CSV table of C-alpha atoms and ligand atoms in Angstrom, one decimal:
chain,number,residue,atom,x,y,z
A,1,MET,CA,0.0,0.0,0.0
A,2,SER,CA,2.5,2.6,1.1
A,3,ASP,CA,4.6,2.3,-2.0
A,4,ASN,CA,1.7,3.1,-4.2
A,5,GLY,CA,2.1,6.4,-6.1
A,6,ALA,CA,-1.4,7.6,-5.5
A,7,TYR,CA,-0.9,7.1,-1.7
A,8,LEU,CA,2.3,9.2,-1.8
A,9,GLY,CA,0.6,11.8,-4.0
A,10,ARG,CA,-2.2,12.2,-1.5
A,11,ASN,CA,0.1,12.5,1.4
A,12,VAL,CA,2.2,15.2,-0.3
A,13,LYS,CA,-0.9,17.2,-1.2
A,14,ASP,CA,-2.2,16.8,2.4
A,15,VAL,CA,1.1,18.0,3.9
A,16,LEU,CA,1.4,21.0,1.5
A,17,GLU,CA,-2.2,22.0,2.4
A,18,LYS,CA,-1.3,21.9,6.1
A,19,VAL,CA,1.9,23.8,5.5
A,20,GLU,CA,0.0,26.5,3.6
A,21,LYS,CA,-2.6,26.9,6.3
A,22,ALA,CA,0.0,27.2,9.0
A,23,ALA,CA,2.0,29.7,6.8
A,24,ASN,CA,-1.1,31.8,6.3
A,25,LYS,CA,-1.7,31.9,10.0
A,26,SER,CA,1.6,33.5,10.4
A,27,GLY,CA,1.3,35.9,7.5
A,28,ARG,CA,3.2,33.9,5.0
A,29,LYS,CA,2.7,31.8,1.9
A,30,LEU,CA,3.3,28.2,1.0
A,31,GLU,CA,6.2,29.3,-1.2
A,32,ASP,CA,7.9,30.8,1.9
A,33,ILE,CA,8.3,27.4,3.5
A,34,CYS,CA,10.9,24.9,2.3
A,35,VAL,CA,9.5,21.4,2.7
A,36,ILE,CA,12.1,18.7,2.9
A,37,ALA,CA,11.0,15.1,2.3
A,38,VAL,CA,12.9,13.0,4.8
A,39,THR,CA,13.9,9.7,3.1
A,40,LYS,CA,15.6,7.6,5.7
A,41,THR,CA,14.7,3.9,5.3
A,42,ILE,CA,12.8,4.8,2.1
A,43,ASP,CA,13.8,3.1,-1.2
A,44,THR,CA,14.7,5.1,-4.2
A,45,ASP,CA,11.5,4.1,-6.1
A,46,ARG,CA,9.3,5.8,-3.6
A,47,ILE,CA,11.7,8.8,-3.4
A,48,SER,CA,11.4,9.2,-7.2
A,49,LYS,CA,7.6,9.2,-6.8
A,50,VAL,CA,7.5,12.1,-4.4
A,51,MET,CA,9.9,14.0,-6.6
A,52,ASP,CA,7.4,13.5,-9.4
A,53,GLU,CA,4.9,15.2,-6.9
A,54,GLY,CA,7.2,18.2,-6.8
A,55,MET,CA,9.3,17.5,-3.8
A,56,ILE,CA,12.8,18.7,-4.7
A,57,HIS,CA,14.3,18.9,-1.2
A,58,LEU,CA,15.4,15.6,0.2
A,59,GLY,CA,16.8,14.9,3.7
A,60,GLU,CA,18.9,12.0,5.0
A,61,ASN,CA,20.4,11.5,8.4
A,62,ARG,CA,23.0,8.8,7.8
A,63,VAL,CA,26.0,9.3,5.5
A,64,GLN,CA,26.2,5.8,4.2
A,65,GLU,CA,22.5,5.6,3.4
A,66,PHE,CA,22.7,9.0,1.8
A,67,CYS,CA,25.7,8.0,-0.4
A,68,GLU,CA,23.9,4.9,-1.7
A,69,LYS,CA,20.8,6.9,-2.7
A,70,TYR,CA,22.9,9.7,-4.1
A,71,ASP,CA,24.4,7.3,-6.7
A,72,ILE,CA,20.8,6.8,-8.0
A,73,ILE,CA,19.2,10.1,-7.2
A,74,SER,CA,21.3,13.3,-7.7
A,75,LYS,CA,19.6,15.3,-10.4
A,76,ASN,CA,16.8,17.8,-10.0
A,77,CYS,CA,16.9,17.7,-6.3
A,78,ASN,CA,18.8,19.2,-3.3
A,79,TRP,CA,20.0,16.9,-0.6
A,80,HIS,CA,20.1,18.0,3.0
A,81,LEU,CA,22.1,16.2,5.7
A,82,ILE,CA,19.9,16.5,8.8
A,83,GLY,CA,21.4,14.0,11.2
A,84,HIS,CA,24.4,13.9,13.5
A,85,LEU,CA,27.6,14.1,11.4
A,86,GLN,CA,30.9,12.5,12.4
A,87,THR,CA,33.9,14.7,11.5
A,88,ASN,CA,35.6,11.9,9.6
A,89,LYS,CA,32.6,11.5,7.3
A,90,VAL,CA,32.5,15.1,6.0
A,91,LYS,CA,34.7,14.1,3.1
A,92,TYR,CA,32.1,11.7,1.7
A,93,ILE,CA,29.3,14.3,1.4
A,94,ILE,CA,30.9,17.7,0.9
A,95,ASP,CA,30.5,17.8,-2.8
A,96,LYS,CA,27.0,16.2,-2.8
A,97,ILE,CA,25.0,17.9,-0.1
A,98,SER,CA,23.3,21.3,-0.4
A,99,MET,CA,22.9,22.0,3.3
A,100,ILE,CA,24.2,20.5,6.5
A,101,HIS,CA,21.7,21.0,9.3
A,102,SER,CA,23.6,19.6,12.2
A,103,VAL,CA,26.7,21.7,12.9
A,104,ASP,CA,27.0,21.5,16.7
A,105,ARG,CA,30.7,21.7,17.4
A,106,MET,CA,33.8,23.7,16.4
A,107,GLU,CA,35.8,20.7,15.3
A,108,LEU,CA,33.0,19.7,12.8
A,109,ALA,CA,32.8,23.3,11.4
A,110,GLN,CA,36.6,23.4,10.9
A,111,GLU,CA,36.5,20.1,9.0
A,112,ILE,CA,33.6,21.3,6.8
A,113,ASP,CA,35.4,24.5,6.0
A,114,LYS,CA,38.6,22.6,5.1
A,115,LYS,CA,36.9,20.0,2.9
A,116,ALA,CA,34.7,22.7,1.2
A,117,LEU,CA,37.8,24.6,0.3
A,118,LYS,CA,39.3,21.5,-1.2
A,119,ALA,CA,36.0,20.9,-3.2
A,120,GLY,CA,36.0,24.5,-4.4
A,121,LYS,CA,32.6,25.3,-2.8
A,122,VAL,CA,31.1,27.3,0.0
A,123,MET,CA,29.0,24.9,2.2
A,124,ASP,CA,25.7,26.2,3.5
A,125,VAL,CA,25.1,25.0,7.1
A,126,LEU,CA,22.7,25.4,10.0
A,127,VAL,CA,23.7,25.4,13.6
A,128,GLN,CA,21.8,22.7,15.6
A,129,VAL,CA,20.4,23.9,18.9
A,130,ASN,CA,19.3,21.7,21.7
A,131,VAL,CA,16.6,24.0,22.9
A,132,ALA,CA,15.0,21.7,25.5
A,133,GLY,CA,18.3,20.6,26.8
A,134,GLU,CA,17.6,16.9,26.3
A,135,GLU,CA,20.5,14.7,27.1
A,136,SER,CA,19.8,12.4,24.3
A,137,LYS,CA,19.9,15.1,21.7
A,138,PHE,CA,22.8,16.8,19.9
A,139,GLY,CA,23.1,20.6,19.7
A,140,ILE,CA,24.5,23.7,21.1
A,141,SER,CA,22.8,25.1,24.2
A,142,PRO,CA,20.5,28.1,23.6
A,143,ASP,CA,22.6,30.4,25.8
A,144,THR,CA,25.8,29.8,23.9
A,145,THR,CA,24.4,29.8,20.4
A,146,LEU,CA,25.1,33.4,19.6
A,147,ASP,CA,28.7,33.0,20.7
A,148,PHE,CA,29.1,29.8,18.6
A,149,VAL,CA,27.7,31.5,15.5
A,150,LYS,CA,30.1,34.4,15.9
A,151,ARG,CA,33.0,32.0,16.0
A,152,LEU,CA,31.8,30.5,12.7
A,153,SER,CA,31.8,33.9,10.9
A,154,SER,CA,35.5,33.8,10.0
A,155,PHE,CA,35.3,30.6,8.0
A,156,GLN,CA,35.6,31.3,4.3
A,157,ASN,CA,34.1,28.1,2.9
A,158,LEU,CA,31.3,27.6,5.4
A,159,ARG,CA,28.3,29.9,5.4
A,160,VAL,CA,25.8,29.8,8.3
A,161,ARG,CA,22.3,30.1,6.9
A,162,GLY,CA,20.3,29.7,10.1
A,163,LEU,CA,19.4,27.4,13.0
A,164,MET,CA,17.9,23.9,13.3
A,165,THR,CA,16.4,22.0,16.2
A,166,VAL,CA,14.8,18.6,16.8
A,167,ALA,CA,12.1,19.2,19.4
A,168,PRO,CA,11.2,16.6,22.1
A,169,PHE,CA,8.7,14.0,20.9
A,170,VAL,CA,5.3,14.6,22.5
A,171,ASP,CA,1.8,13.5,21.8
A,172,ASP,CA,0.4,17.0,21.7
A,173,PRO,CA,2.6,19.4,19.8
A,174,GLU,CA,1.1,22.3,21.8
A,175,GLU,CA,3.3,21.2,24.6
A,176,ILE,CA,6.4,22.2,22.6
A,177,ARG,CA,5.2,25.4,21.1
A,178,GLY,CA,7.5,27.2,23.6
A,179,VAL,CA,10.5,25.3,22.2
A,180,PHE,CA,9.9,26.6,18.7
A,181,ARG,CA,9.1,30.1,20.0
A,182,GLU,CA,12.4,30.2,21.9
A,183,LEU,CA,14.4,29.2,18.9
A,184,ASN,CA,12.7,31.7,16.8
A,185,LYS,CA,13.6,34.4,19.3
A,186,ILE,CA,17.3,33.3,19.3
A,187,PHE,CA,17.1,33.3,15.5
A,188,ILE,CA,15.8,36.9,15.4
A,189,ASP,CA,18.2,38.1,18.0
A,190,ILE,CA,21.2,36.7,16.0
A,191,LYS,CA,19.9,38.1,12.8
A,192,LYS,CA,19.7,41.6,14.4
A,193,GLU,CA,23.4,41.4,15.2
A,194,ASN,CA,24.2,41.6,11.5
A,195,ILE,CA,27.3,39.5,11.9
A,196,ASP,CA,29.6,39.5,8.9
A,197,ASN,CA,29.2,36.3,6.8
A,198,ILE,CA,26.3,35.1,8.8
A,199,TYR,CA,23.0,34.8,6.9
A,200,MET,CA,20.1,34.1,9.2
A,201,ASP,CA,17.6,33.1,6.5
A,202,TYR,CA,16.6,29.5,7.4
A,203,LEU,CA,14.9,28.3,10.6
A,204,SER,CA,14.7,24.5,10.3
A,205,MET,CA,12.2,23.2,12.8
A,206,GLY,CA,9.1,21.0,12.5
A,207,MET,CA,8.7,17.3,11.7
A,208,SER,CA,5.6,15.2,10.9
A,209,ASN,CA,4.2,15.4,14.4
A,210,ASP,CA,4.7,19.1,15.0
A,211,PHE,CA,5.3,21.0,11.7
A,212,GLU,CA,2.2,23.1,11.9
A,213,VAL,CA,3.0,24.5,15.3
A,214,ALA,CA,6.6,25.0,14.3
A,215,ILE,CA,5.6,27.0,11.2
A,216,GLU,CA,3.1,29.1,13.2
A,217,GLU,CA,6.1,29.9,15.5
A,218,GLY,CA,8.3,31.1,12.6
A,219,SER,CA,9.8,28.0,11.0
A,220,ASN,CA,10.5,28.3,7.2
A,221,MET,CA,12.0,24.9,6.7
A,222,VAL,CA,10.3,21.6,7.8
A,223,ARG,CA,11.7,18.1,7.7
A,224,ILE,CA,8.9,15.6,7.0
A,225,GLY,CA,9.2,11.8,6.8
A,226,THR,CA,6.3,9.8,8.2
A,227,ALA,CA,3.5,12.2,7.0
A,228,ILE,CA,4.7,11.7,3.5
A,229,PHE,CA,6.0,8.1,3.3
A,230,GLY,CA,4.0,6.5,6.1
A,231,LYS,CA,5.5,4.7,9.1
A,232,ARG,CA,9.1,3.8,8.6
A,233,GLU,CA,10.1,0.1,8.7
A,234,TYR,CA,13.6,-0.3,10.2
A,235,LYS,CA,15.4,-3.5,9.1
B,1,PLP,C1,13.7,11.3,10.9
B,1,PLP,C2,13.9,12.8,11.0
B,1,PLP,C3,12.9,13.7,10.6
B,1,PLP,C4,11.5,13.3,10.1
B,1,PLP,O1,10.8,12.7,11.1
B,1,PLP,P1,9.2,12.4,10.9
B,1,PLP,O2,8.7,12.4,12.3
B,1,PLP,O3,9.1,11.0,10.2
B,1,PLP,O4,8.6,13.4,10.0
B,1,PLP,C5,13.2,15.1,10.8
B,1,PLP,N1,14.4,15.5,11.2
B,1,PLP,C6,15.3,14.7,11.6
B,1,PLP,C7,16.6,15.2,12.1
B,1,PLP,C8,15.1,13.3,11.5
B,1,PLP,O5,16.1,12.5,11.9
């Protein structure tokens, strides 16, 4: 059932309608929100089908899985690396990925800058913030985010485009509205600083369970897996 094109088409349409509604609520349009289809565990046939439905932003969180899919799917799409990234794996993805969402330490930023220079590109990145301070999650703490971003401004081949967070998983997304609001506040505050070489234009927050609330609170980039592809089956 879930690999059926009509099923995926309906899901994409449904997600986009909800994105549009939430965007309108916060005075924006559907086009103002970048919707990333999160493809972990999903085979390339199904990924191609959602590309046919207009999804051109794709997100993976594991390097190896991404590289296997990239061999098959690399045209007419932008790949986002959304999961935790080991420093020694940067070299495998640097020339293939459009944006890295998970910069959370200096050592990683340095390696991205170095490998991007070698690849002759400027890598767009987001700084991952652990807003709720969950021990199980990666990310910079909210109170050191500005400082961390400032330290990234001197890199020539890495360009900070904004912030990202993975909110705690809860049944009712209203419970975490405050998490999104807090990150949006940090985002706006950093933007106001007008730091050289820092572009605060993307706020990546919101997943299947909470993207509407996240958009209402200022997100302009959502990462959606389950609501598009159905429940993931881990092997
Ligand atoms: C898996 C994943 C998502 C998508 O999760 P869904 O709940 O399936 O929408 C988004 N962001 C990250 C970082 C993920 O790992």
